[in-house]
Short mmCIF file of C-alpha atoms and ligand atoms in Angstrom, two decimals:
data_model
loop_
_atom_site.label_atom_id
_atom_site.label_comp_id
_atom_site.label_asym_id
_atom_site.label_seq_id
_atom_site.Cartn_x
_atom_site.Cartn_y
_atom_site.Cartn_z
CA MET A 733 0.15 -0.15 -0.28
CA THR A 734 1.21 3.38 -1.06
CA GLU A 735 0.29 6.89 0.27
CA HIS A 736 -0.39 9.43 -2.39
CA THR A 737 -0.80 13.13 -1.14
CA VAL A 738 -3.10 14.45 -4.02
CA ALA A 739 -4.13 18.05 -2.89
CA SER A 740 -4.10 20.20 -0.10
CA ALA A 741 -7.26 20.01 2.21
CA GLU A 742 -8.24 23.69 1.84
CA ASP A 743 -8.17 22.96 -1.71
CA ILE A 744 -11.38 21.09 -1.74
CA PRO A 745 -13.74 23.21 -0.03
CA GLU A 746 -16.87 21.33 1.47
CA GLY A 747 -19.38 20.19 -1.23
CA GLU A 748 -16.71 20.49 -4.20
CA GLY A 749 -14.54 17.97 -6.18
CA LYS A 750 -11.22 17.76 -7.39
CA MET A 751 -10.18 15.21 -10.20
CA VAL A 752 -6.61 13.90 -9.61
CA GLU A 753 -4.20 11.41 -11.21
CA VAL A 754 -2.91 8.73 -8.76
CA ASP A 755 -0.95 5.87 -10.36
CA GLY A 756 -2.38 6.45 -13.62
CA LEU A 757 -5.83 6.61 -12.34
CA SER A 758 -8.03 9.31 -12.73
CA VAL A 759 -9.72 10.08 -9.14
CA ALA A 760 -12.47 12.21 -8.23
CA ILE A 761 -12.05 13.61 -4.78
CA PHE A 762 -14.94 15.33 -3.22
CA ASN A 763 -15.38 16.90 0.55
CA VAL A 764 -18.69 16.14 2.02
CA GLU A 765 -19.31 17.95 5.25
CA GLY A 766 -15.66 17.94 6.02
CA GLU A 767 -14.77 14.06 5.04
CA PHE A 768 -13.05 13.38 2.25
CA TYR A 769 -14.01 10.44 -0.31
CA GLY A 770 -12.76 9.46 -3.80
CA VAL A 771 -13.92 7.15 -6.15
CA SER A 772 -12.92 6.78 -9.96
CA ASN A 773 -13.74 9.32 -12.24
CA ARG A 774 -15.06 6.94 -15.04
CA CYS A 775 -18.36 6.13 -14.49
CA ILE A 776 -19.22 2.17 -15.22
CA HIS A 777 -22.34 2.99 -17.03
CA LYS A 778 -21.02 4.70 -20.63
CA GLY A 779 -18.25 6.66 -19.46
CA GLY A 780 -19.33 10.18 -17.81
CA PRO A 781 -17.00 12.01 -15.52
CA LEU A 782 -18.39 11.43 -12.26
CA GLY A 783 -15.77 14.53 -10.72
CA GLU A 784 -18.11 17.23 -13.24
CA GLY A 785 -20.99 18.69 -11.97
CA PHE A 786 -24.24 19.19 -14.53
CA LEU A 787 -24.42 21.70 -17.26
CA HIS A 788 -25.07 24.55 -15.66
CA SER A 789 -23.06 24.10 -12.18
CA GLU A 790 -19.41 23.71 -11.81
CA LEU A 791 -19.95 21.58 -8.49
CA PRO A 792 -20.37 17.91 -8.44
CA VAL A 793 -23.58 16.65 -7.72
CA ILE A 794 -23.54 15.12 -4.05
CA ASN A 795 -26.24 13.20 -2.00
CA LYS A 796 -24.84 14.60 1.48
CA ASP A 797 -27.53 12.67 3.45
CA ARG A 798 -26.88 9.59 1.42
CA LYS A 799 -22.84 10.14 0.62
CA SER A 800 -23.41 9.34 -2.41
CA ILE A 801 -22.25 11.10 -5.92
CA HIS A 802 -24.71 11.73 -9.00
CA CYS A 803 -22.95 10.83 -12.65
CA PRO A 804 -24.01 14.13 -14.76
CA TRP A 805 -24.53 12.14 -17.77
CA HIS A 806 -27.55 9.83 -16.83
CA PHE A 807 -27.65 10.43 -13.03
CA TRP A 808 -26.44 6.74 -11.87
CA GLU A 809 -25.72 7.24 -7.94
CA PHE A 810 -22.99 5.89 -6.45
CA ASP A 811 -21.94 5.30 -2.91
CA LEU A 812 -18.98 7.26 -1.79
CA GLU A 813 -17.89 4.88 0.66
CA THR A 814 -18.15 1.56 -1.30
CA GLY A 815 -18.31 2.53 -4.95
CA ARG A 816 -21.57 0.60 -5.15
CA HIS A 817 -24.54 1.78 -7.36
CA GLU A 818 -27.73 2.94 -4.99
CA VAL A 819 -30.03 0.78 -7.10
CA ASN A 820 -28.05 -1.93 -7.75
CA PRO A 821 -25.13 -2.97 -5.85
CA SER A 822 -23.94 -5.72 -8.04
CA THR A 823 -22.49 -2.95 -10.22
CA GLY A 824 -20.13 0.09 -9.29
CA ILE A 825 -17.09 1.99 -9.91
CA ARG A 826 -13.79 1.97 -7.31
CA ALA A 827 -13.56 3.26 -4.52
CA PHE A 828 -10.28 4.36 -2.89
CA ASP A 829 -9.22 4.84 0.65
CA VAL A 830 -8.73 8.44 1.49
CA SER A 831 -8.08 10.72 4.37
CA GLU A 832 -6.58 14.08 5.45
CA ARG A 833 -3.41 14.22 7.23
CA ASP A 834 -1.85 17.84 8.82
CA GLY A 835 -3.81 19.38 5.94
CA ASP A 836 -3.18 17.05 3.26
CA VAL A 837 -5.79 14.93 1.15
CA ILE A 838 -3.92 11.30 0.98
CA VAL A 839 -5.30 8.50 -1.22
CA THR A 840 -3.91 4.91 -0.30
CA ILE A 841 -3.65 2.70 -2.90
CA MET B 600 -25.91 28.83 -27.15
CA SER B 601 -23.39 25.72 -26.50
CA GLN B 602 -21.99 25.99 -23.04
CA LEU B 603 -20.30 22.78 -23.11
CA LYS B 604 -17.12 21.99 -21.08
CA SER B 605 -14.54 19.48 -23.05
CA GLU B 606 -13.94 18.01 -19.61
CA ARG B 607 -17.63 16.68 -19.05
CA TYR B 608 -16.96 14.87 -22.29
CA PRO B 609 -13.94 12.48 -22.17
CA VAL B 610 -13.03 11.55 -25.78
CA THR B 611 -10.35 9.36 -26.50
CA ASP B 612 -7.67 9.62 -29.15
CA GLU B 613 -9.49 6.87 -31.09
CA MET B 614 -12.80 8.15 -30.81
CA ARG B 615 -11.26 11.33 -32.29
CA GLU B 616 -9.10 9.47 -34.79
CA ALA B 617 -12.47 7.41 -36.23
CA PHE B 618 -14.66 9.34 -38.95
CA VAL B 619 -18.44 9.46 -36.75
CA VAL B 620 -21.44 10.35 -38.30
CA ASP B 621 -24.40 11.22 -35.73
CA ILE B 622 -27.60 10.86 -36.94
CA ASP B 623 -29.36 12.11 -34.25
CA PHE B 624 -28.42 15.55 -33.23
CA HIS B 625 -31.11 17.45 -31.96
CA PHE B 626 -31.15 21.33 -33.24
CA GLU B 627 -33.71 23.14 -30.97
CA PRO B 628 -33.40 26.58 -31.59
CA ALA B 629 -35.94 29.31 -29.66
CA MET B 630 -38.77 30.55 -31.23
CA GLU B 631 -37.40 33.98 -31.48
CA LYS B 632 -34.76 32.72 -33.95
CA LEU B 633 -37.50 30.95 -36.15
CA LEU B 634 -39.30 34.33 -36.09
CA PRO B 635 -38.03 36.07 -39.18
CA TYR B 636 -38.96 32.77 -41.18
CA VAL B 637 -42.69 33.14 -40.15
CA ASP B 638 -44.91 34.26 -42.83
CA HIS B 639 -48.26 33.79 -40.84
CA PRO B 640 -49.06 37.25 -38.84
CA GLY B 641 -51.34 35.72 -36.31
CA ALA B 642 -48.59 32.70 -35.55
CA LYS B 643 -45.73 35.55 -35.87
CA ARG B 644 -47.53 37.51 -32.76
CA THR B 645 -48.25 34.38 -31.15
CA LEU B 646 -44.87 32.87 -31.43
CA SER B 647 -43.11 36.19 -30.06
CA LEU B 648 -45.54 36.64 -27.20
CA GLU B 649 -46.02 33.08 -26.14
CA ASP B 650 -42.76 31.42 -27.55
CA PHE B 651 -43.53 27.56 -28.19
CA PRO B 652 -46.92 26.82 -28.08
CA PRO B 653 -48.60 24.74 -25.40
CA THR B 654 -48.74 21.07 -25.54
CA THR B 655 -50.20 18.73 -23.11
CA ARG B 656 -47.72 17.33 -20.41
CA TYR B 657 -47.99 14.03 -19.78
CA TRP B 658 -44.60 12.96 -17.91
CA ALA B 659 -41.18 13.98 -17.47
CA SER B 660 -37.82 12.56 -16.82
CA GLY B 661 -37.48 14.48 -13.85
CA TYR B 662 -40.02 12.59 -11.88
CA ALA B 663 -37.28 10.06 -11.74
CA THR B 664 -34.19 12.18 -10.18
CA PRO B 665 -33.47 14.24 -7.15
CA HIS B 666 -32.92 17.15 -9.70
CA GLY B 667 -36.33 17.75 -11.43
CA GLY B 668 -35.90 18.58 -15.02
CA ASN B 669 -37.10 17.31 -18.23
CA GLY B 670 -33.97 16.06 -19.20
CA ARG B 671 -33.97 17.87 -22.72
CA GLN B 672 -31.25 20.21 -22.24
CA THR B 673 -29.31 18.48 -20.06
CA HIS B 674 -26.15 19.30 -22.19
CA GLY B 675 -27.31 22.81 -23.42
CA VAL B 676 -29.02 23.60 -26.80
CA ALA B 677 -28.12 24.08 -30.31
CA GLU B 678 -29.30 27.01 -31.88
CA THR B 679 -26.90 28.12 -34.21
CA ALA B 680 -24.25 26.70 -36.75
CA ASP B 681 -21.31 27.81 -34.44
CA ASP B 682 -23.31 25.95 -31.39
CA VAL B 683 -23.36 22.48 -34.00
CA ILE B 684 -19.69 23.24 -35.14
CA ASP B 685 -18.57 23.59 -30.98
CA VAL B 686 -20.62 20.82 -29.82
CA SER B 687 -19.73 18.61 -32.79
CA GLU B 688 -16.06 19.26 -32.09
CA LYS B 689 -16.30 18.67 -28.41
CA LEU B 690 -18.29 15.37 -28.75
CA ALA B 691 -15.76 14.10 -31.63
CA ILE B 692 -18.37 14.26 -34.16
CA ASP B 693 -17.07 14.33 -37.73
CA LEU B 694 -20.53 14.76 -39.55
CA THR B 695 -23.61 15.79 -37.98
CA VAL B 696 -27.01 15.10 -38.89
CA LEU B 697 -29.46 17.51 -37.49
CA THR B 698 -32.60 16.33 -36.35
CA PRO B 699 -35.71 18.94 -35.14
CA GLY B 700 -35.71 19.09 -31.45
CA TYR B 701 -39.32 20.23 -31.21
CA ASN B 702 -40.15 16.71 -30.19
CA THR B 703 -43.12 17.51 -28.34
CA LEU B 704 -44.65 19.56 -31.55
CA PRO B 705 -47.13 16.52 -32.41
CA ASP B 706 -48.82 17.64 -29.11
CA VAL B 707 -50.07 21.01 -30.33
CA GLN B 708 -53.31 21.54 -31.01
CA ASN B 709 -52.98 24.57 -33.11
CA VAL B 710 -52.44 23.31 -36.58
CA ILE B 711 -51.56 26.76 -38.25
CA LEU B 712 -48.90 27.32 -35.66
CA LYS B 713 -47.47 23.99 -35.65
CA ASN B 714 -47.23 24.43 -39.77
CA GLU B 715 -45.51 27.41 -39.39
CA ILE B 716 -42.77 26.16 -36.98
CA VAL B 717 -41.75 23.23 -39.49
CA ARG B 718 -41.75 25.62 -42.20
CA ALA B 719 -39.94 28.45 -40.35
CA TYR B 720 -37.70 25.79 -38.70
CA ASN B 721 -36.88 24.48 -42.54
CA ARG B 722 -35.85 27.50 -43.85
CA TYR B 723 -33.98 28.31 -41.02
CA VAL B 724 -31.61 25.36 -40.67
CA LEU B 725 -31.33 24.97 -44.44
CA GLU B 726 -30.61 29.09 -45.12
CA ASP B 727 -28.69 29.69 -42.14
CA VAL B 728 -27.16 26.80 -40.73
CA SER B 729 -26.10 24.11 -43.09
CA PRO B 730 -24.38 26.22 -45.42
CA ALA B 731 -22.32 27.44 -42.70
CA ALA B 732 -20.28 23.91 -43.01
CA ASP B 733 -20.03 21.18 -45.02
CA ASN B 734 -20.46 18.52 -42.64
CA ILE B 735 -23.82 19.57 -41.70
CA LYS B 736 -26.15 17.76 -43.09
CA VAL B 737 -30.35 17.78 -42.18
CA LEU B 738 -33.16 16.32 -41.70
CA PRO B 739 -36.00 18.79 -42.43
CA ALA B 740 -38.98 18.09 -39.95
CA LEU B 741 -42.01 16.71 -41.64
CA PRO B 742 -45.61 18.00 -40.44
CA GLN B 743 -46.86 14.15 -40.04
CA TRP B 744 -50.42 15.29 -39.40
CA ASP B 745 -50.75 16.79 -43.11
CA PRO B 746 -49.63 14.48 -45.82
CA GLU B 747 -50.11 17.41 -48.03
CA ARG B 748 -47.98 19.56 -45.98
CA CYS B 749 -45.48 17.03 -45.97
CA VAL B 750 -45.50 16.56 -49.75
CA GLU B 751 -45.15 20.27 -49.63
CA GLU B 752 -41.95 20.30 -47.62
CA ILE B 753 -40.26 17.39 -49.84
CA GLU B 754 -41.07 19.41 -52.94
CA LEU B 755 -39.34 22.49 -51.35
CA TRP B 756 -36.36 20.89 -50.10
CA GLY B 757 -35.65 17.59 -51.15
CA ASP B 758 -33.21 18.67 -53.85
CA ASN B 759 -31.26 20.57 -51.54
CA ASP B 760 -27.42 19.15 -50.86
CA ASP B 761 -27.90 18.99 -47.21
CA VAL B 762 -30.84 17.28 -47.02
CA VAL B 763 -30.18 13.58 -46.15
CA GLY B 764 -33.62 12.42 -45.66
CA PHE B 765 -36.78 13.83 -43.74
CA TYR B 766 -37.76 13.42 -40.03
CA GLY B 767 -41.60 12.39 -38.89
CA PHE B 768 -42.42 10.16 -35.42
CA PHE B 769 -43.44 6.96 -35.10
CA GLY B 770 -45.39 8.40 -32.31
CA HIS B 771 -48.96 8.57 -31.30
CA TYR B 772 -50.38 9.29 -34.94
CA SER B 773 -52.06 7.31 -37.46
CA LEU B 774 -49.62 4.51 -38.17
CA LEU B 775 -47.91 4.98 -41.64
CA GLY B 776 -49.26 2.13 -43.03
CA ASN B 777 -52.48 4.27 -43.41
CA PRO B 778 -52.60 5.00 -47.45
CA GLN B 779 -52.95 8.92 -47.02
CA TYR B 780 -49.39 8.78 -46.48
CA ASP B 781 -48.31 7.17 -50.11
CA LYS B 782 -48.19 10.70 -51.51
CA VAL B 783 -45.46 11.30 -48.84
CA PHE B 784 -43.72 7.76 -49.79
CA ASP B 785 -43.96 9.00 -53.46
CA ALA B 786 -42.35 12.10 -52.65
CA LEU B 787 -39.67 10.74 -51.00
CA VAL B 788 -38.79 8.06 -53.44
CA LYS B 789 -39.04 10.48 -56.06
CA HIS B 790 -36.07 12.35 -54.40
CA ASP B 791 -34.70 9.10 -52.99
CA LEU B 792 -34.37 10.23 -49.46
CA PRO B 793 -35.09 8.21 -46.73
CA LEU B 794 -37.45 8.73 -43.82
CA ALA B 795 -36.43 8.95 -40.35
CA LEU B 796 -38.79 8.38 -37.43
CA HIS B 797 -37.97 9.43 -34.26
CA GLY B 798 -39.95 8.86 -30.72
CA GLY B 799 -42.69 11.78 -31.07
CA GLY B 800 -45.04 13.42 -28.39
CA THR B 801 -43.70 14.00 -24.47
CA GLY B 802 -42.64 10.49 -23.63
CA ASN B 803 -46.14 9.27 -23.12
CA TRP B 804 -48.87 7.06 -23.28
CA PRO B 805 -52.13 8.74 -23.59
CA GLN B 806 -53.41 9.23 -20.14
CA LYS B 807 -56.82 8.15 -20.80
CA ASP B 808 -56.07 5.23 -22.08
CA LEU B 809 -56.17 2.27 -19.58
CA ILE B 810 -52.78 1.31 -20.08
CA GLY B 811 -51.63 4.94 -19.67
CA ASN B 812 -53.64 5.72 -16.95
CA SER B 813 -51.85 3.04 -15.41
CA ILE B 814 -48.29 4.09 -15.91
CA ARG B 815 -46.48 5.38 -12.58
CA THR B 816 -42.94 5.42 -13.50
CA TRP B 817 -39.85 6.94 -16.39
CA THR B 818 -38.83 3.38 -16.80
CA GLU B 819 -42.17 2.32 -18.10
CA MET B 820 -42.63 5.51 -19.77
CA TYR B 821 -39.42 6.33 -21.54
CA GLY B 822 -37.88 2.50 -21.63
CA LEU B 823 -40.96 0.91 -22.96
CA VAL B 824 -43.19 3.57 -24.83
CA HIS B 825 -40.64 4.16 -27.29
CA PRO B 826 -40.03 0.48 -28.30
CA VAL B 827 -43.36 -0.44 -28.30
CA ARG B 828 -44.55 2.36 -30.60
CA ALA B 829 -41.35 1.52 -32.62
CA MET B 830 -42.43 -2.06 -33.02
CA MET B 831 -45.72 -1.29 -34.13
CA MET B 832 -44.59 1.24 -36.50
CA VAL B 833 -42.46 -1.18 -38.30
CA GLY B 834 -45.22 -4.05 -38.20
CA ASN B 835 -47.82 -1.99 -39.46
CA MET B 836 -45.49 -0.41 -42.33
CA ILE B 837 -44.42 -4.12 -43.38
CA MET B 838 -48.07 -5.54 -42.90
CA THR B 839 -49.66 -2.82 -45.05
CA GLY B 840 -47.66 -3.58 -47.78
CA VAL B 841 -45.67 -0.16 -48.06
CA PHE B 842 -42.50 -1.85 -48.80
CA ASP B 843 -44.05 -3.83 -51.53
CA LYS B 844 -45.28 -0.47 -53.23
CA TYR B 845 -42.24 1.40 -52.42
CA PRO B 846 -39.26 -1.16 -52.96
CA GLU B 847 -36.85 1.66 -52.52
CA LEU B 848 -38.04 2.98 -49.44
CA GLN B 849 -35.58 3.26 -46.50
CA ILE B 850 -36.63 4.02 -43.02
CA VAL B 851 -34.43 5.01 -40.20
CA MET B 852 -35.58 4.59 -36.52
CA ILE B 853 -34.33 6.35 -34.11
CA GLU B 854 -34.24 6.09 -30.25
CA GLY B 855 -37.01 3.63 -30.47
CA GLY B 856 -34.23 1.17 -29.26
CA LEU B 857 -32.65 -2.26 -31.07
CA ASN B 858 -32.63 -5.03 -29.07
CA TRP B 859 -36.49 -5.84 -29.81
CA VAL B 860 -35.70 -6.32 -33.37
CA PRO B 861 -34.69 -9.91 -33.51
CA PHE B 862 -37.73 -10.21 -31.21
CA ILE B 863 -40.21 -8.99 -33.84
CA LYS B 864 -38.40 -10.59 -36.62
CA MET B 865 -39.31 -14.04 -35.57
CA ARG B 866 -42.61 -13.29 -34.01
CA MET B 867 -44.24 -11.81 -37.18
CA ASP B 868 -42.62 -14.57 -39.38
CA GLU B 869 -44.41 -16.89 -37.25
CA VAL B 870 -47.45 -15.18 -37.12
CA TYR B 871 -47.68 -14.15 -40.58
CA GLN B 872 -47.18 -17.99 -41.63
CA ASP B 873 -49.95 -19.28 -39.83
CA HIS B 874 -52.40 -16.70 -40.40
CA PRO B 875 -51.39 -14.92 -43.67
CA GLU B 876 -54.71 -14.44 -45.29
CA ASP B 877 -56.26 -10.99 -43.88
CA ILE B 878 -53.10 -9.57 -45.53
CA GLN B 879 -55.62 -9.49 -48.56
CA LEU B 880 -57.72 -7.12 -46.80
CA THR B 881 -55.31 -3.95 -46.44
CA GLU B 882 -55.67 -1.21 -48.79
CA ARG B 883 -52.43 -1.11 -50.28
CA VAL B 884 -52.10 -5.02 -50.91
CA THR B 885 -55.71 -4.99 -52.39
CA GLU B 886 -54.55 -2.28 -54.43
CA LEU B 887 -51.28 -4.06 -55.86
CA GLY B 888 -53.17 -7.09 -56.59
CA GLN B 889 -51.29 -9.36 -54.75
CA GLU B 890 -52.25 -12.79 -52.43
CA TYR B 891 -49.62 -12.32 -50.34
CA LEU B 892 -46.65 -10.08 -49.40
CA LYS B 893 -43.73 -10.48 -51.42
CA LYS B 894 -41.26 -11.48 -48.84
CA GLN B 895 -41.45 -12.52 -45.08
CA PRO B 896 -41.68 -9.83 -42.71
CA SER B 897 -38.11 -10.31 -41.26
CA GLU B 898 -37.04 -9.54 -44.87
CA TYR B 899 -38.35 -6.40 -45.13
CA ILE B 900 -36.86 -5.57 -41.79
CA GLU B 901 -33.38 -6.17 -43.01
CA ASP B 902 -34.30 -4.79 -46.54
CA HIS B 903 -35.95 -1.38 -45.59
CA PHE B 904 -34.64 -0.48 -41.68
CA SER B 905 -31.89 0.73 -40.21
CA PHE B 906 -31.96 1.82 -36.55
CA SER B 907 -30.04 4.47 -34.42
CA SER B 908 -27.46 2.89 -31.97
CA GLN B 909 -28.75 5.47 -29.28
CA PRO B 910 -30.17 4.14 -26.62
CA ILE B 911 -27.69 1.20 -27.14
CA ASP B 912 -28.36 -1.33 -23.89
CA ILE B 913 -25.40 -3.26 -24.15
CA PRO B 914 -25.73 -7.09 -22.86
CA LYS B 915 -23.21 -7.76 -19.91
CA LYS B 916 -22.16 -10.66 -21.50
CA PRO B 917 -19.85 -10.18 -24.48
CA LYS B 918 -21.19 -13.28 -26.10
CA ASN B 919 -24.67 -11.66 -25.86
CA PHE B 920 -23.63 -8.47 -27.21
CA GLU B 921 -22.07 -10.35 -30.34
CA ALA B 922 -25.35 -12.47 -30.66
CA MET B 923 -27.39 -9.50 -30.46
CA LEU B 924 -25.29 -7.34 -33.14
CA ASP B 925 -25.46 -10.43 -35.23
CA MET B 926 -29.08 -10.74 -35.05
CA THR B 927 -30.07 -7.24 -35.37
CA ASN B 928 -28.35 -7.12 -38.42
CA ALA B 929 -26.08 -4.39 -37.19
CA SER B 930 -23.22 -4.26 -39.76
CA GLU B 931 -25.48 -2.90 -42.26
CA SER B 932 -28.56 -1.56 -39.97
CA LEU B 933 -26.86 0.56 -37.19
CA MET B 934 -26.08 4.10 -37.04
CA PHE B 935 -24.50 5.42 -34.10
CA ALA B 936 -26.17 8.44 -32.56
CA THR B 937 -26.05 10.92 -29.69
CA ASP B 938 -29.24 12.13 -28.82
CA TYR B 939 -27.62 15.27 -27.92
CA PRO B 940 -28.50 17.48 -25.56
CA HIS B 941 -31.05 15.13 -24.51
CA TYR B 942 -29.81 13.39 -20.74
CA THR B 943 -29.74 10.17 -22.55
CA LEU B 944 -26.80 11.22 -24.90
CA GLU B 945 -24.28 8.66 -25.64
CA LEU B 946 -20.68 9.00 -27.43
CA SER B 947 -19.04 6.91 -29.48
CA ASN B 948 -16.75 4.96 -26.48
CA TRP B 949 -18.78 1.90 -26.51
CA ALA B 950 -18.28 1.25 -30.07
CA PHE B 951 -14.22 1.30 -29.06
CA GLU B 952 -14.70 -0.70 -25.81
CA SER B 953 -16.23 -4.13 -26.83
CA ASN B 954 -13.86 -6.91 -28.41
CA VAL B 955 -17.08 -8.20 -30.55
CA ILE B 956 -16.88 -5.22 -32.68
CA ASP B 957 -14.15 -5.29 -34.89
CA ASP B 958 -12.64 -2.29 -37.64
CA GLU B 959 -14.94 -3.24 -39.86
CA LEU B 960 -18.35 -3.42 -37.92
CA ARG B 961 -17.38 -0.32 -36.17
CA GLU B 962 -16.76 1.73 -39.42
CA ASN B 963 -20.07 0.35 -40.60
CA ILE B 964 -21.56 1.42 -37.09
CA LEU B 965 -20.17 5.04 -37.08
CA HIS B 966 -20.50 6.10 -40.54
CA LYS B 967 -20.50 3.84 -43.25
CA ASN B 968 -24.08 2.59 -42.93
CA ALA B 969 -25.54 6.66 -42.24
CA GLU B 970 -23.32 7.37 -45.30
CA ARG B 971 -25.20 4.76 -47.47
CA VAL B 972 -28.78 4.98 -46.41
CA PHE B 973 -28.67 9.09 -46.27
CA ARG B 974 -26.67 9.34 -49.25
CA ILE B 975 -23.85 11.45 -47.91
S1 FES C 1627 -22.15 7.55 -17.84
FE1 FES C 1627 -22.53 7.80 -15.91
S2 FES C 1627 -25.11 7.66 -15.43
FE2 FES C 1627 -24.50 6.96 -17.76
#
């Protein structure tokens, strides 16, 4: 397991996200009420970018109550901790181990 | 105006390198863009004051998302040639076939208003938009509620180099096997142009129908209503002898789905072989003096119909996907489409990500089938 410092925590305000490259993977990092989460930035459905907002919003579409993220293309919803599709848990995307330490956001792979 | 951020559309090098024709790029200018082309004074006044005419609103995709909306402008709106060029570039489309965006137009009650919208739209798109670039082609709108007016539009624009066919609906109208549409087929065949049919109306089944009144979800409404109507349109045109009378006519079914095609090929052949005698009671077959259809129903599907790829529902198992492509005759009948700007948008990535699609099949899907049928 290797730790990768991918951002400074203050670069990702609450409710926002940031795309980072980790080990050649495109990872979308989100700040949900002070907790950081990371999932593959590529939607399993048809390749939509999970870290992007809908057309008129820069912000990713996070469901704070469920701790989930909506893909901006066809709205598939993925649990941010497990990566599982909220409606069909047999499918999903990769979820990463993300933590914050001393103001850094760290992805462990 | 287009407002696409390229980051939202992850396009790979291979998608960019491939030549891609999109056969369903909805061009939906606001009424103010059409006003200079509207002749009828009352229609001009009304459209400038009230914008798009009212339709009965049956359903919206937003009922099924936490975000609401109707899903029709999820990826913006194209209203000018610059918009089309910009969006096509961002979505890695090399040749864009514009389809009218007014899919609720059939539900407008006022015939003068909807006729004027069709007339003005066709003039705007063919006089102001397609001339801006060689790679913009057009399926002008047909006023399907009025076959005589359809013929007028076909005669007016049928020889225009940017016109690759005409655009109607498999929505809730008379099915096109009705002999009143023969004059439309005559005009299309005369101009050597195919007819593209898209889901029409507001993604609905009429509410007062017992089925419509029972529907509760978008999965039923969008997921099933379009395919059911598409199936009925294909079957009706075949069984009423349209293709015996018009052996050159080509039909492109857009957004009606694909996976049902093998089913109706087998189902129709089976039932027709069991019980063929009522074919003699259809007007066109009677007029042709035939005892039976010249071919089996499945053969007409193979010879006369093409299908848009969007919405493609790819089976999870590659061997099933391979079988589906084979049984739908995809190498000759499948045409790539994005459905821009609706929420159902698809890019061409799926055609590169499956090892059951080889280079030849991919080229057929991404451009060759469209080029052949639309005479591009
Ligand atoms: S690509 Fe993400 S929901 Fe379709």
